[in-house]
Short mmCIF file of C-alpha atoms and ligand atoms in Angstrom, two decimals:
data_model
loop_
_atom_site.label_atom_id
_atom_site.label_comp_id
_atom_site.label_asym_id
_atom_site.label_seq_id
_atom_site.Cartn_x
_atom_site.Cartn_y
_atom_site.Cartn_z
CA UNK A 1 199.60 144.77 52.38
CA UNK A 2 199.90 144.33 56.18
CA UNK A 3 201.55 141.38 57.93
CA UNK A 4 200.42 140.21 61.36
CA UNK A 5 203.86 139.22 62.63
CA UNK A 6 202.71 137.54 65.85
CA UNK A 7 199.55 135.44 66.05
CA UNK A 8 198.72 132.23 67.88
CA UNK A 9 196.52 130.64 65.24
CA UNK A 10 197.05 127.18 66.75
CA UNK A 11 195.28 128.15 69.99
CA UNK A 12 191.87 126.50 70.60
CA UNK A 13 190.23 129.95 70.36
CA UNK A 14 190.50 129.63 66.56
CA UNK A 15 189.74 125.93 66.13
CA UNK A 16 186.16 126.41 64.97
CA UNK A 17 186.43 129.36 62.57
CA UNK A 18 189.99 129.77 61.30
CA UNK A 19 188.91 129.97 57.63
CA UNK A 20 186.62 132.90 58.49
CA UNK A 21 189.33 134.52 60.62
CA UNK A 22 191.79 134.43 57.72
CA UNK A 23 189.14 135.65 55.26
CA UNK A 24 188.42 138.64 57.49
CA UNK A 25 192.15 139.31 57.76
CA UNK A 26 192.51 139.35 53.96
CA UNK A 27 189.46 141.63 53.66
CA UNK A 28 191.16 144.05 56.11
CA UNK A 29 194.36 144.00 54.02
CA UNK A 30 196.24 141.67 56.39
CA UNK A 31 197.46 139.33 53.70
CA UNK A 32 200.05 137.33 55.64
CA UNK A 33 200.13 136.00 59.20
CA UNK A 34 203.04 134.61 61.21
CA UNK A 35 201.80 131.93 63.61
CA UNK A 36 204.01 131.64 66.67
CA UNK A 37 204.70 128.43 68.58
CA UNK A 38 204.83 128.39 72.39
CA UNK A 39 205.92 124.74 72.89
CA UNK A 40 207.12 121.91 70.65
CA UNK A 41 203.52 120.74 70.21
CA UNK A 42 202.25 124.25 69.51
CA UNK A 43 205.12 124.76 67.04
CA UNK A 44 204.17 121.55 65.27
CA UNK A 45 200.59 122.82 64.94
CA UNK A 46 201.88 126.18 63.61
CA UNK A 47 203.86 124.36 60.90
CA UNK A 48 200.77 122.32 59.97
CA UNK A 49 198.77 125.56 59.60
CA UNK A 50 201.55 127.08 57.47
CA UNK A 51 201.34 123.99 55.25
CA UNK A 52 197.59 124.30 54.90
CA UNK A 53 197.27 128.06 54.35
CA UNK A 54 199.55 129.78 51.81
CA UNK A 55 199.32 133.13 53.67
CA UNK A 56 200.50 131.62 56.99
CA UNK A 57 204.13 131.12 58.08
CA UNK A 58 205.36 129.43 61.27
CA UNK A 59 207.79 130.47 63.99
CA UNK A 60 208.84 127.60 66.23
CA UNK A 61 210.02 127.71 69.82
CA UNK A 62 209.38 127.28 73.53
CA UNK A 63 207.84 130.20 75.45
CA UNK A 64 209.50 131.06 78.81
CA UNK A 65 206.28 130.16 80.63
CA UNK A 66 206.56 126.63 79.17
CA UNK A 67 210.34 126.36 79.63
CA UNK A 68 210.09 124.11 82.71
CA UNK A 69 208.07 121.60 80.65
CA UNK A 70 210.32 121.70 77.59
CA UNK A 71 211.78 118.22 78.16
CA UNK A 72 215.21 116.95 77.20
CA UNK A 73 214.78 116.72 73.45
CA UNK A 74 213.15 120.01 72.62
CA UNK A 75 216.13 121.37 70.68
CA UNK A 76 216.31 118.22 68.53
CA UNK A 77 212.55 118.48 67.94
CA UNK A 78 212.78 122.18 66.99
CA UNK A 79 215.78 121.51 64.74
CA UNK A 80 213.83 118.85 62.85
CA UNK A 81 210.81 121.17 62.51
CA UNK A 82 213.02 124.03 61.31
CA UNK A 83 213.90 122.08 58.18
CA UNK A 84 210.37 122.83 56.94
CA UNK A 85 210.47 125.60 54.29
CA UNK A 86 207.55 127.46 55.90
CA UNK A 87 209.43 128.01 59.18
CA UNK A 88 210.36 131.68 59.36
CA UNK A 89 212.22 132.13 62.68
CA UNK A 90 212.82 130.72 66.17
CA UNK A 91 210.53 131.76 69.06
CA UNK A 92 208.82 132.87 70.95
CA UNK A 93 211.54 132.56 73.54
CA UNK A 94 212.96 134.81 76.26
CA UNK A 95 212.33 135.45 79.94
CA UNK A 96 209.09 136.10 81.85
CA UNK A 97 209.43 136.89 85.56
CA UNK A 98 205.87 138.22 85.82
CA UNK A 99 204.15 134.85 85.71
CA UNK A 100 206.53 132.98 88.01
CA UNK A 101 204.47 131.11 90.65
CA UNK A 102 206.09 132.92 93.63
CA UNK A 103 205.80 136.34 92.00
CA UNK A 104 202.11 135.66 91.32
CA UNK A 105 201.59 134.54 94.89
CA UNK A 106 203.10 137.73 96.32
CA UNK A 107 201.10 139.88 93.92
CA UNK A 108 197.97 138.04 95.02
CA UNK A 109 198.56 138.90 98.69
CA UNK A 110 200.13 142.38 98.93
CA UNK A 111 199.93 142.20 102.74
CA UNK A 112 202.58 139.48 102.60
CA UNK A 113 205.19 141.85 101.16
CA UNK A 114 207.91 142.35 103.77
CA UNK A 115 206.13 139.83 105.96
CA UNK A 116 206.63 136.63 104.01
CA UNK A 117 205.51 133.25 105.27
CA UNK A 118 207.65 130.10 104.87
CA UNK A 119 205.41 129.20 101.93
CA UNK A 120 206.27 132.49 100.25
CA UNK A 121 209.97 131.83 100.79
CA UNK A 122 209.65 128.34 99.24
CA UNK A 123 207.85 129.93 96.30
CA UNK A 124 210.64 132.48 95.87
CA UNK A 125 213.24 129.68 95.86
CA UNK A 126 211.18 127.84 93.27
CA UNK A 127 211.10 131.04 91.21
CA UNK A 128 214.91 131.08 91.28
CA UNK A 129 214.97 127.59 89.78
CA UNK A 130 212.39 128.54 87.17
CA UNK A 131 214.51 131.56 86.21
CA UNK A 132 217.59 129.41 85.61
CA UNK A 133 215.53 126.99 83.52
CA UNK A 134 214.12 129.87 81.46
CA UNK A 135 217.63 131.23 80.90
CA UNK A 136 218.97 127.85 79.77
CA UNK A 137 216.03 127.18 77.43
CA UNK A 138 216.34 130.70 75.99
CA UNK A 139 220.06 130.37 75.40
CA UNK A 140 219.72 126.98 73.72
CA UNK A 141 217.19 128.48 71.30
CA UNK A 142 219.57 131.35 70.53
CA UNK A 143 222.27 128.79 69.76
CA UNK A 144 219.86 126.91 67.50
CA UNK A 145 218.93 130.11 65.69
CA UNK A 146 222.64 130.84 65.12
CA UNK A 147 223.20 127.34 63.82
CA UNK A 148 220.27 127.68 61.39
CA UNK A 149 220.94 131.28 60.37
CA UNK A 150 217.50 132.33 61.61
CA UNK A 151 216.24 135.32 63.57
CA UNK A 152 214.50 135.17 66.93
CA UNK A 153 211.14 136.33 68.35
CA UNK A 154 211.58 137.48 71.94
CA UNK A 155 209.06 137.48 74.78
CA UNK A 156 210.28 139.62 77.69
CA UNK A 157 208.26 140.53 80.76
CA UNK A 158 209.74 142.07 83.92
CA UNK A 159 213.11 140.62 82.92
CA UNK A 160 214.65 143.41 80.84
CA UNK A 161 218.25 143.32 82.13
CA UNK A 162 218.58 139.54 82.25
CA UNK A 163 217.11 139.15 78.75
CA UNK A 164 219.54 141.70 77.31
CA UNK A 165 222.48 140.11 79.15
CA UNK A 166 221.73 136.73 77.56
CA UNK A 167 221.09 138.24 74.13
CA UNK A 168 224.04 140.65 74.02
CA UNK A 169 226.77 138.13 73.02
CA UNK A 170 224.72 137.30 69.90
CA UNK A 171 224.70 140.89 68.66
CA UNK A 172 225.62 141.13 65.02
CA UNK A 173 225.15 137.39 64.57
CA UNK A 174 221.37 137.28 64.72
CA UNK A 175 218.50 139.74 64.86
CA UNK A 176 215.73 139.66 67.45
CA UNK A 177 212.31 141.27 67.57
CA UNK A 178 210.96 142.20 71.01
CA UNK A 179 207.29 141.48 70.51
CA UNK A 180 204.47 143.35 72.24
CA UNK A 181 206.84 146.22 72.97
CA UNK A 182 205.58 148.56 75.68
CA UNK A 183 208.68 150.28 76.99
CA UNK A 184 210.15 153.73 76.45
CA UNK A 185 211.97 155.06 73.37
CA UNK A 186 215.23 154.87 75.40
CA UNK A 187 214.70 151.15 76.01
CA UNK A 188 213.95 150.62 72.32
CA UNK A 189 217.11 152.52 71.41
CA UNK A 190 219.17 149.94 73.34
CA UNK A 191 217.70 147.29 71.07
CA UNK A 192 218.24 149.27 67.84
CA UNK A 193 221.87 149.80 68.88
CA UNK A 194 222.30 146.02 69.09
CA UNK A 195 220.68 145.50 65.67
CA UNK A 196 217.29 144.41 67.00
CA UNK A 197 213.66 145.32 66.29
CA UNK A 198 210.42 145.97 68.18
CA UNK A 199 206.82 145.16 67.32
CA UNK A 200 203.60 146.66 68.58
CA UNK A 201 200.29 145.01 69.51
CA UNK A 202 196.86 146.52 70.13
CA UNK A 203 198.14 147.66 73.53
CA UNK A 204 199.51 150.74 71.76
CA UNK A 205 195.89 151.88 71.25
CA UNK A 206 195.11 151.78 74.98
CA UNK A 207 194.87 155.11 76.83
CA UNK A 208 197.34 153.86 79.46
CA UNK A 209 200.04 153.03 76.88
CA UNK A 210 201.90 156.34 76.79
CA UNK A 211 205.37 154.80 76.60
CA UNK A 212 204.47 152.39 73.82
CA UNK A 213 202.86 155.27 71.91
CA UNK A 214 205.97 157.44 72.28
CA UNK A 215 208.17 154.58 71.08
CA UNK A 216 205.89 153.86 68.12
CA UNK A 217 205.81 157.53 67.16
CA UNK A 218 209.62 157.84 67.18
CA UNK A 219 210.77 154.41 66.00
CA UNK A 220 213.00 154.43 62.90
CA UNK A 221 210.81 153.38 59.96
CA UNK A 222 212.86 150.22 59.33
CA UNK A 223 213.03 149.00 62.93
CA UNK A 224 209.47 148.09 63.85
CA UNK A 225 206.65 145.78 62.86
CA UNK A 226 202.99 145.32 63.77
CA UNK A 227 201.24 142.31 65.27
CA UNK A 228 198.17 141.22 67.19
CA UNK A 229 199.40 138.53 69.65
CA UNK A 230 195.89 137.18 69.04
CA UNK A 231 193.79 135.72 70.59
CA UNK A 232 195.01 138.20 73.23
CA UNK A 233 195.23 142.02 73.37
CA UNK A 234 192.55 143.19 70.96
CA UNK A 235 193.01 146.89 70.13
CA UNK A 236 190.44 149.59 70.77
CA UNK A 237 187.51 149.36 69.87
CA UNK A 238 187.57 145.58 70.39
CA UNK A 239 189.40 145.64 73.73
CA UNK A 240 188.47 142.65 75.90
CA UNK A 241 187.12 140.59 72.98
CA UNK A 242 188.90 137.76 71.19
CA UNK A 243 191.59 139.32 69.04
CA UNK A 244 192.21 138.17 65.45
CA UNK A 245 194.72 139.04 62.68
CA UNK A 246 192.31 141.47 60.93
CA UNK A 247 192.78 143.85 63.86
CA UNK A 248 196.41 144.40 62.87
CA UNK A 249 194.87 147.07 60.69
CA UNK A 250 193.51 149.03 63.66
CA UNK A 251 196.89 148.97 65.36
CA UNK A 252 198.64 150.01 62.14
CA UNK A 253 196.17 152.85 61.53
CA UNK A 254 196.67 154.08 65.07
CA UNK A 255 200.47 154.08 64.75
CA UNK A 256 200.33 155.74 61.31
CA UNK A 257 198.24 158.49 62.89
CA UNK A 258 200.77 158.85 65.76
CA UNK A 259 203.56 159.18 63.19
CA UNK A 260 201.62 161.56 60.98
CA UNK A 261 202.00 159.36 57.93
CA UNK A 262 199.56 157.55 55.61
CA UNK A 263 198.65 153.95 56.45
CA UNK A 264 200.03 152.88 53.06
CA UNK A 265 203.49 154.18 53.97
CA UNK A 266 203.49 152.39 57.30
CA UNK A 267 202.14 149.20 55.74
CA UNK A 268 204.82 149.17 53.04
CA UNK A 269 207.67 149.80 55.48
CA UNK A 270 206.57 147.36 58.18
CA UNK A 271 205.86 144.67 55.58
CA UNK A 272 209.29 145.12 53.99
CA UNK A 273 210.89 144.85 57.45
CA UNK A 274 208.91 141.68 58.21
CA UNK A 275 209.72 140.13 54.81
CA UNK A 276 213.43 140.53 55.45
CA UNK A 277 213.36 139.61 59.13
CA UNK A 278 211.28 136.45 58.55
CA UNK A 279 212.83 135.67 55.13
CA UNK A 280 209.34 135.48 53.62
CA UNK A 281 210.37 135.94 49.99
CA UNK A 282 212.90 133.12 49.91
ZN1 ZN B 301 202.81 135.50 71.80
#
């Protein structure tokens, strides 16, 4: 009844017990799982898993944190992979300014803020180059999605305005889901207005996640989905442990409670949204 719309089943965390992981998901009512690629190789592994397991579908793409390693042929490689009938969308793609090397360096040494060393300045310049590469790799994947008539899974971190600026010209021509959504209802409204969607991970169950909770409580019933982003971001009460698709249920129960509706209602609506967005019933 529930669909985990964002899992990284190809990660080594699951290499020894994936059958058990998927059995536990089914037992928890999580009957389908979308496995998301983060590079061409990871996307290839996601497609192989979708071939092996009837309840698994693949999304193929290059994550912004891997954009600088994408190589020259990644679009041709993704296009070839997309011909596979179990490929459900393009992604995850987008912009991530949080994990840029220079940004990490400055975060690591707060004393350096306003008092940067030449090394910090080099790192900031390198960040500028990384940002342009991310933007180009993102835009090429949007073009590919348009060409293939597919939707897009977006990863955005500390890059809200730039991500929207790149995405805006595609409004009405493709739909995007902002995964792991943690921003305010007003931010989400900007996405709904452009025809896009949000999805919530276990973060929504954290005490500190007031904005995500407000957005989940108010989101139009046909504009959001649920996910784990496993192996990361296990919801309460598993916080800090390896996350797995079964825990989609905890996140869904939490959001249903926030919205004052039965889990069955939320499961039916979010699954219908995911089926359409990812074209699962083709
Ligand atoms: Zn992810």
